[in-house]
């Protein structure tokens, strides 16, 4: 068969450690034999980020703005140990954080549901998509250790020099203090991304904060969501037969545990960080989770929701066999290829992405899987495959479908 042509490039962001190894195998086995792959390549491996003073991360985000669709491999966010291991010039920021801030996007994460990998929550029948606000809160906070007695205040100095003060606490001893912020523009983008995504996927949207306690900070989120919904989306939601629902975060958690799924749950930054891991783990595995960054400006960046699988990488370097689940990374590619096909009117490319996803699911449901899934599957006597053989098994399934 002739290879599928691409008219517009994808932005390809390579990554680190074991996921970088899988990245190449996925391209060699599942993409290049079938697609005349057209990408603009950026190496976001930690060594190259260090060499370029992290300029490559900025360049990749700008390229995403240019072409509209990107696919990203998992990357290392360095800590003190990584500083030494990679001989870094400085402790570079999270590439995901940089890209999210530049694209002003919201991260949507949803589990990949497979028969034989049953959710821990028995009444969950459909995927629950977590929409995580990707700006501010604790991730942009300023912190201070308080050494002893004294007064701590929030101070806002307006451009005309006028000061507004709010007492945080009168310390009688040592403690800690933290200052968080967010931006109305970012919250508005978050809201519009969530409402638009709910319409495009025809799913109900839930949003939750703790506005009864945080009467200004969290309440602002609640108010902005409601104002935008009423002004721009209420009629569209009614026409689509879907609903927008607000509740307190603790009530949302209780409701989610009793629901059957099939909705989008919008969360502030920290809540989304925690809840996406809870949902993915309860559905089976972080390696069975899709993740897409959606910008109101129409940019899309697809990635795996998990890290670089450091432990497997060290085994790989020793020549030892690994059984690393590559499904989330494959689905990052399929998500990007499908969106590229949609934007370019290239139905052949979108159809290929659909078939590759089905090949992944069918391979697992046939009993062929990586070790992490074999440990939790209800399928009897599964065949445990190593990292490369699992991808080759998916290729065999795909070739039968094509």
Short mmCIF file of C-alpha atoms in Angstrom, two decimals:
data_model
loop_
_atom_site.label_atom_id
_atom_site.label_comp_id
_atom_site.label_asym_id
_atom_site.label_seq_id
_atom_site.Cartn_x
_atom_site.Cartn_y
_atom_site.Cartn_z
CA UNK A 1 0.00 0.00 0.00
CA UNK A 2 1.08 3.59 -0.65
CA UNK A 3 2.15 5.61 2.36
CA UNK A 4 -0.32 8.19 3.67
CA UNK A 5 0.76 11.73 2.76
CA UNK A 6 0.81 14.68 5.15
CA UNK A 7 0.39 18.24 3.89
CA UNK A 8 1.30 20.12 7.09
CA UNK A 9 4.03 19.16 9.59
CA UNK A 10 3.43 18.02 13.13
CA UNK A 11 5.69 19.53 15.77
CA UNK A 12 7.61 16.57 17.20
CA UNK A 13 9.13 17.00 20.67
CA UNK A 14 11.49 14.15 21.59
CA UNK A 15 12.15 13.36 25.23
CA UNK A 16 14.15 11.43 27.81
CA UNK A 17 15.12 8.01 29.12
CA UNK A 18 12.92 4.96 28.45
CA UNK A 19 10.19 6.94 26.74
CA UNK A 20 12.79 8.22 24.27
CA UNK A 21 13.71 4.60 23.46
CA UNK A 22 10.02 3.74 22.96
CA UNK A 23 9.54 6.89 20.85
CA UNK A 24 11.96 5.62 18.21
CA UNK A 25 10.52 2.08 18.20
CA UNK A 26 6.97 3.46 17.80
CA UNK A 27 8.06 5.56 14.84
CA UNK A 28 9.99 2.70 13.22
CA UNK A 29 7.32 0.03 13.74
CA UNK A 30 3.96 1.81 13.76
CA UNK A 31 4.30 5.09 11.85
CA UNK A 32 7.05 5.22 9.21
CA UNK A 33 5.99 2.00 7.42
CA UNK A 34 2.51 3.47 6.83
CA UNK A 35 2.84 7.28 6.80
CA UNK A 36 5.09 9.63 4.87
CA UNK A 37 5.69 11.28 8.24
CA UNK A 38 6.10 15.06 8.09
CA UNK A 39 7.35 16.56 11.36
CA UNK A 40 9.35 19.55 12.53
CA UNK A 41 11.67 17.95 15.08
CA UNK A 42 12.78 19.40 18.42
CA UNK A 43 15.01 17.49 20.83
CA UNK A 44 13.70 18.19 24.34
CA UNK A 45 16.03 15.63 25.89
CA UNK A 46 17.64 17.12 29.01
CA UNK A 47 21.15 17.19 27.49
CA UNK A 48 19.96 19.28 24.54
CA UNK A 49 17.86 21.57 26.72
CA UNK A 50 21.01 22.17 28.77
CA UNK A 51 23.11 22.84 25.64
CA UNK A 52 20.60 25.39 24.34
CA UNK A 53 19.90 27.03 27.74
CA UNK A 54 16.36 25.65 27.35
CA UNK A 55 15.78 27.75 24.22
CA UNK A 56 14.73 24.58 22.38
CA UNK A 57 11.66 24.32 24.64
CA UNK A 58 10.61 27.87 23.78
CA UNK A 59 11.25 27.19 20.08
CA UNK A 60 9.08 24.06 20.16
CA UNK A 61 6.18 25.97 21.75
CA UNK A 62 6.47 28.72 19.12
CA UNK A 63 6.47 26.06 16.40
CA UNK A 64 3.26 24.66 17.90
CA UNK A 65 1.70 28.11 17.55
CA UNK A 66 2.81 28.12 13.91
CA UNK A 67 1.58 24.65 12.91
CA UNK A 68 -1.23 24.13 15.43
CA UNK A 69 -0.52 20.53 16.47
CA UNK A 70 2.35 18.98 18.45
CA UNK A 71 3.21 15.58 19.90
CA UNK A 72 5.50 15.38 22.91
CA UNK A 73 7.53 12.59 24.51
CA UNK A 74 7.90 12.50 28.30
CA UNK A 75 10.74 14.69 29.63
CA UNK A 76 12.77 15.05 32.82
CA UNK A 77 12.09 17.96 35.14
CA UNK A 78 15.45 18.17 36.93
CA UNK A 79 15.95 18.08 40.68
CA UNK A 80 19.21 18.28 42.65
CA UNK A 81 20.16 14.68 41.78
CA UNK A 82 19.61 15.33 38.07
CA UNK A 83 21.77 18.46 38.29
CA UNK A 84 24.70 16.24 39.21
CA UNK A 85 23.78 13.31 36.93
CA UNK A 86 23.54 15.49 33.80
CA UNK A 87 26.05 18.17 34.82
CA UNK A 88 23.46 20.88 34.25
CA UNK A 89 24.18 24.60 34.05
CA UNK A 90 21.07 25.26 36.15
CA UNK A 91 17.94 23.48 37.34
CA UNK A 92 15.86 24.00 34.21
CA UNK A 93 12.10 24.42 34.57
CA UNK A 94 9.56 21.78 33.60
CA UNK A 95 9.21 21.78 29.78
CA UNK A 96 5.52 21.02 30.23
CA UNK A 97 5.11 24.11 32.43
CA UNK A 98 6.90 26.32 29.91
CA UNK A 99 4.87 25.01 26.98
CA UNK A 100 1.57 25.22 28.85
CA UNK A 101 2.23 28.83 29.86
CA UNK A 102 3.21 29.84 26.30
CA UNK A 103 0.19 28.14 24.72
CA UNK A 104 -2.19 29.27 27.51
CA UNK A 105 -3.73 25.82 27.46
CA UNK A 106 -5.84 23.46 29.52
CA UNK A 107 -4.75 19.83 29.96
CA UNK A 108 -7.42 17.19 29.33
CA UNK A 109 -6.61 13.68 30.55
CA UNK A 110 -8.80 10.61 30.04
CA UNK A 111 -8.27 6.89 30.70
CA UNK A 112 -8.01 4.41 27.83
CA UNK A 113 -10.67 1.84 28.62
CA UNK A 114 -9.85 -1.79 27.75
CA UNK A 115 -11.84 -4.95 28.47
CA UNK A 116 -9.97 -7.02 31.02
CA UNK A 117 -8.50 -3.97 32.77
CA UNK A 118 -11.32 -3.22 35.17
CA UNK A 119 -11.59 0.03 37.20
CA UNK A 120 -11.06 -0.21 40.96
CA UNK A 121 -14.32 1.74 41.34
CA UNK A 122 -16.84 -0.88 40.26
CA UNK A 123 -19.53 1.55 39.04
CA UNK A 124 -17.18 3.43 36.66
CA UNK A 125 -18.32 2.33 33.20
CA UNK A 126 -17.16 5.24 31.03
CA UNK A 127 -13.99 7.36 30.97
CA UNK A 128 -13.73 10.35 33.31
CA UNK A 129 -11.81 13.19 31.67
CA UNK A 130 -9.87 15.52 33.99
CA UNK A 131 -9.49 19.10 32.73
CA UNK A 132 -6.59 20.67 34.59
CA UNK A 133 -5.96 24.41 34.64
CA UNK A 134 -2.33 24.70 33.69
CA UNK A 135 -1.37 28.04 35.24
CA UNK A 136 -0.67 29.49 38.66
CA UNK A 137 -1.68 28.44 42.16
CA UNK A 138 0.99 26.51 44.08
CA UNK A 139 3.03 25.97 40.87
CA UNK A 140 3.78 29.69 40.63
CA UNK A 141 3.79 30.36 44.38
CA UNK A 142 6.33 32.34 46.38
CA UNK A 143 7.27 30.80 49.72
CA UNK A 144 9.06 31.90 52.84
CA UNK A 145 10.19 30.25 56.06
CA UNK A 146 9.27 32.40 59.04
CA UNK A 147 12.08 32.21 61.63
CA UNK A 148 10.19 33.58 64.63
CA UNK A 149 7.57 35.98 65.98
CA UNK A 150 6.40 38.72 63.64
CA UNK A 151 3.63 39.92 61.33
CA UNK A 152 3.14 38.64 57.77
CA UNK A 153 1.00 40.60 55.26
CA UNK A 154 -0.15 40.50 51.65
CA UNK A 155 0.71 43.85 50.06
CA UNK A 156 -0.56 45.10 46.68
CA UNK A 157 1.08 48.28 45.37
CA UNK A 158 -0.91 49.88 42.54
CA UNK A 159 0.81 51.72 39.68
CA UNK A 160 -0.01 55.05 41.39
CA UNK A 161 1.77 53.87 44.54
CA UNK A 162 -1.40 53.18 46.54
CA UNK A 163 -0.98 50.22 48.90
CA UNK A 164 -3.59 47.67 49.95
CA UNK A 165 -2.69 45.38 52.85
CA UNK A 166 -4.20 42.15 54.17
CA UNK A 167 -2.95 40.46 57.34
CA UNK A 168 -1.96 36.84 56.76
CA UNK A 169 -0.95 35.95 60.29
CA UNK A 170 0.64 37.28 63.46
CA UNK A 171 3.33 34.66 64.05
CA UNK A 172 4.20 33.89 67.68
CA UNK A 173 6.86 31.41 66.61
CA UNK A 174 8.48 29.82 63.57
CA UNK A 175 6.34 28.76 60.60
CA UNK A 176 5.94 28.95 56.83
CA UNK A 177 3.99 31.19 54.47
CA UNK A 178 3.03 30.90 50.81
CA UNK A 179 1.70 33.42 48.29
CA UNK A 180 -0.32 32.15 45.32
CA UNK A 181 -1.73 34.03 42.36
CA UNK A 182 -3.76 33.58 39.22
CA UNK A 183 -4.86 35.77 36.31
CA UNK A 184 -8.38 36.52 35.15
CA UNK A 185 -7.25 36.12 31.53
CA UNK A 186 -5.90 32.64 32.27
CA UNK A 187 -9.04 31.59 34.14
CA UNK A 188 -11.17 32.83 31.23
CA UNK A 189 -9.06 30.80 28.78
CA UNK A 190 -9.41 27.77 31.06
CA UNK A 191 -13.19 28.16 31.13
CA UNK A 192 -13.53 28.59 27.37
CA UNK A 193 -11.26 25.59 26.71
CA UNK A 194 -13.40 23.44 29.02
CA UNK A 195 -16.72 24.57 27.54
CA UNK A 196 -15.45 24.16 23.96
CA UNK A 197 -13.99 20.73 24.66
CA UNK A 198 -17.24 19.59 26.30
CA UNK A 199 -19.17 20.69 23.19
CA UNK A 200 -16.73 19.01 20.79
CA UNK A 201 -16.90 15.71 22.71
CA UNK A 202 -20.59 16.09 23.72
CA UNK A 203 -19.91 15.40 27.38
CA UNK A 204 -21.32 17.02 30.51
CA UNK A 205 -18.89 19.38 32.28
CA UNK A 206 -18.39 19.54 36.04
CA UNK A 207 -16.37 22.24 37.79
CA UNK A 208 -15.45 22.36 41.47
CA UNK A 209 -13.53 24.67 43.83
CA UNK A 210 -13.71 25.49 47.56
CA UNK A 211 -15.40 28.87 47.22
CA UNK A 212 -17.10 28.63 50.65
CA UNK A 213 -13.65 28.84 52.29
CA UNK A 214 -11.74 30.77 49.62
CA UNK A 215 -14.29 33.55 49.18
CA UNK A 216 -12.15 35.67 46.83
CA UNK A 217 -9.58 33.37 45.15
CA UNK A 218 -11.69 30.27 44.44
CA UNK A 219 -14.88 32.30 44.19
CA UNK A 220 -13.34 34.23 41.28
CA UNK A 221 -12.90 30.93 39.40
CA UNK A 222 -16.55 30.04 40.06
CA UNK A 223 -17.83 33.47 38.99
CA UNK A 224 -15.79 33.61 35.76
CA UNK A 225 -16.94 30.12 34.73
CA UNK A 226 -20.59 31.01 35.36
CA UNK A 227 -20.40 34.39 33.57
CA UNK A 228 -18.78 32.88 30.45
CA UNK A 229 -21.17 29.93 30.43
CA UNK A 230 -24.26 32.14 30.68
CA UNK A 231 -23.04 34.62 28.05
CA UNK A 232 -21.43 32.31 25.49
CA UNK A 233 -22.25 28.64 25.98
CA UNK A 234 -25.61 28.09 27.72
CA UNK A 235 -27.67 27.89 24.52
CA UNK A 236 -25.03 25.76 22.78
CA UNK A 237 -25.04 23.29 25.68
CA UNK A 238 -28.84 23.07 25.56
CA UNK A 239 -28.75 22.42 21.81
CA UNK A 240 -26.11 19.70 22.30
CA UNK A 241 -28.11 18.10 25.13
CA UNK A 242 -25.29 18.43 27.67
CA UNK A 243 -25.08 20.21 31.03
CA UNK A 244 -22.67 22.38 33.04
CA UNK A 245 -22.62 21.62 36.75
CA UNK A 246 -20.79 23.45 39.58
CA UNK A 247 -20.25 22.09 43.08
CA UNK A 248 -17.73 22.19 45.92
CA UNK A 249 -14.58 20.10 45.41
CA UNK A 250 -15.34 17.76 48.33
CA UNK A 251 -18.88 17.19 47.04
CA UNK A 252 -17.47 16.58 43.54
CA UNK A 253 -15.14 13.88 44.89
CA UNK A 254 -18.05 12.12 46.59
CA UNK A 255 -20.20 12.35 43.45
CA UNK A 256 -17.39 11.11 41.18
CA UNK A 257 -16.93 7.98 43.27
CA UNK A 258 -20.62 7.12 42.83
CA UNK A 259 -20.97 8.14 39.17
CA UNK A 260 -20.56 5.88 36.15
CA UNK A 261 -18.30 8.34 34.30
CA UNK A 262 -18.66 9.78 30.84
CA UNK A 263 -18.13 13.43 31.83
CA UNK A 264 -15.38 16.08 32.03
CA UNK A 265 -14.29 17.18 35.51
CA UNK A 266 -12.63 20.62 35.44
CA UNK A 267 -10.16 21.24 38.25
CA UNK A 268 -7.84 23.99 39.38
CA UNK A 269 -4.14 23.30 38.86
CA UNK A 270 -3.30 21.36 42.04
CA UNK A 271 -6.64 19.56 42.17
CA UNK A 272 -6.18 18.46 38.55
CA UNK A 273 -2.65 17.24 39.25
CA UNK A 274 -3.88 15.02 42.08
CA UNK A 275 -7.20 13.90 40.62
CA UNK A 276 -5.79 12.92 37.22
CA UNK A 277 -3.40 10.52 38.95
CA UNK A 278 -6.23 9.16 41.09
CA UNK A 279 -8.50 8.60 38.09
CA UNK A 280 -5.76 7.04 35.95
CA UNK A 281 -4.65 4.70 38.73
CA UNK A 282 -8.23 3.69 39.53
CA UNK A 283 -8.89 2.94 35.86
CA UNK A 284 -5.74 0.81 35.66
CA UNK A 285 -2.47 2.60 34.91
CA UNK A 286 -0.91 6.00 34.19
CA UNK A 287 0.40 4.35 31.02
CA UNK A 288 -3.24 3.98 29.93
CA UNK A 289 -4.10 7.69 29.99
CA UNK A 290 -4.41 10.17 27.14
CA UNK A 291 -3.32 13.77 27.65
CA UNK A 292 -3.89 16.76 25.39
CA UNK A 293 -3.18 20.44 25.97
CA UNK A 294 -5.92 22.53 24.32
CA UNK A 295 -5.52 26.27 23.80
CA UNK A 296 -8.45 28.63 23.10
CA UNK A 297 -6.33 29.94 20.21
CA UNK A 298 -6.63 26.54 18.51
CA UNK A 299 -3.30 24.90 19.43
CA UNK A 300 -3.13 21.23 20.46
CA UNK A 301 -0.24 19.42 22.14
CA UNK A 302 -0.56 15.66 22.76
CA UNK A 303 1.62 13.80 25.25
CA UNK A 304 1.78 10.78 27.53
CA UNK A 305 0.50 11.52 31.03
CA UNK A 306 3.35 9.66 32.74
CA UNK A 307 7.07 10.25 33.29
CA UNK A 308 10.21 8.98 31.60
CA UNK A 309 10.19 5.50 33.28
CA UNK A 310 13.65 6.04 34.79
CA UNK A 311 13.91 2.62 36.47
CA UNK A 312 13.32 0.77 33.19
CA UNK A 313 15.81 3.01 31.41
CA UNK A 314 18.59 2.07 33.82
CA UNK A 315 17.73 -1.61 33.25
CA UNK A 316 17.83 -1.00 29.50
CA UNK A 317 21.30 0.59 29.78
CA UNK A 318 22.52 -2.56 31.55
CA UNK A 319 21.22 -4.66 28.69
CA UNK A 320 18.40 -6.10 30.78
CA UNK A 321 14.97 -6.77 29.31
CA UNK A 322 12.14 -4.35 30.11
CA UNK A 323 8.38 -4.61 29.74
CA UNK A 324 7.38 -0.95 29.46
CA UNK A 325 3.83 0.03 28.55
CA UNK A 326 3.93 2.30 25.49
CA UNK A 327 0.17 2.75 25.00
CA UNK A 328 -0.05 6.35 26.31
CA UNK A 329 2.86 7.38 24.07
CA UNK A 330 1.27 5.69 21.05
CA UNK A 331 -2.02 7.48 21.81
CA UNK A 332 -0.13 10.79 21.97
CA UNK A 333 0.91 10.15 18.37
CA UNK A 334 -2.55 9.01 17.28
CA UNK A 335 -4.20 12.02 18.91
CA UNK A 336 -1.85 14.40 17.11
CA UNK A 337 -2.19 12.60 13.77
CA UNK A 338 -5.99 12.56 14.03
CA UNK A 339 -6.11 16.28 14.84
CA UNK A 340 -3.67 17.04 12.01
CA UNK A 341 -5.92 15.06 9.69
CA UNK A 342 -9.02 16.92 10.91
CA UNK A 343 -7.44 20.35 10.45
CA UNK A 344 -6.04 19.49 7.02
CA UNK A 345 -9.12 17.64 5.75
CA UNK A 346 -6.95 14.51 5.49
CA UNK A 347 -9.46 11.77 6.32
CA UNK A 348 -6.98 9.01 5.47
CA UNK A 349 -4.62 10.21 8.21
CA UNK A 350 -7.41 10.46 10.81
CA UNK A 351 -8.70 7.00 9.91
CA UNK A 352 -5.19 5.55 10.31
CA UNK A 353 -4.99 7.08 13.81
CA UNK A 354 -8.33 5.44 14.71
CA UNK A 355 -7.14 2.06 13.44
CA UNK A 356 -3.83 2.26 15.32
CA UNK A 357 -5.68 2.98 18.58
CA UNK A 358 -8.01 0.04 17.95
CA UNK A 359 -4.97 -2.15 17.22
CA UNK A 360 -3.55 -1.24 20.65
CA UNK A 361 -6.81 -2.10 22.41
CA UNK A 362 -7.38 -5.29 20.40
CA UNK A 363 -3.83 -6.50 21.12
CA UNK A 364 -4.34 -6.12 24.88
CA UNK A 365 -7.82 -7.65 24.77
CA UNK A 366 -6.37 -10.65 22.92
CA UNK A 367 -4.18 -11.28 25.98
CA UNK A 368 -0.90 -9.78 24.74
CA UNK A 369 0.32 -7.03 27.06
CA UNK A 370 3.14 -5.55 29.13
CA UNK A 371 3.88 -6.66 32.68
CA UNK A 372 2.09 -3.75 34.40
CA UNK A 373 -1.20 -4.75 32.77
CA UNK A 374 -0.66 -8.48 33.24
CA UNK A 375 -0.52 -7.89 36.99
CA UNK A 376 -4.01 -6.34 37.06
CA UNK A 377 -5.89 -7.93 34.15
CA UNK A 378 -8.88 -10.25 34.53
CA UNK A 379 -7.89 -11.98 31.27
CA UNK A 380 -6.71 -15.51 32.05
CA UNK A 381 -3.14 -16.53 31.22
CA UNK A 382 -2.01 -13.30 29.53
CA UNK A 383 1.11 -13.28 27.37
CA UNK A 384 3.64 -10.89 28.91
CA UNK A 385 5.72 -9.16 26.23
CA UNK A 386 8.84 -7.04 26.50
CA UNK A 387 8.81 -3.39 25.45
CA UNK A 388 9.70 -3.93 21.79
CA UNK A 389 7.72 -7.12 21.27
CA UNK A 390 4.55 -5.46 22.57
CA UNK A 391 4.89 -2.73 19.93
CA UNK A 392 5.58 -5.37 17.27
CA UNK A 393 2.46 -7.26 18.37
CA UNK A 394 0.45 -4.06 17.86
CA UNK A 395 1.97 -3.73 14.39
CA UNK A 396 0.88 -7.29 13.53
CA UNK A 397 -2.67 -6.46 14.63
CA UNK A 398 -2.62 -3.20 12.68
CA UNK A 399 -1.39 -4.85 9.48
CA UNK A 400 -4.34 -7.27 9.57
CA UNK A 401 -6.72 -4.32 9.90
CA UNK A 402 -5.10 -2.46 6.99
#
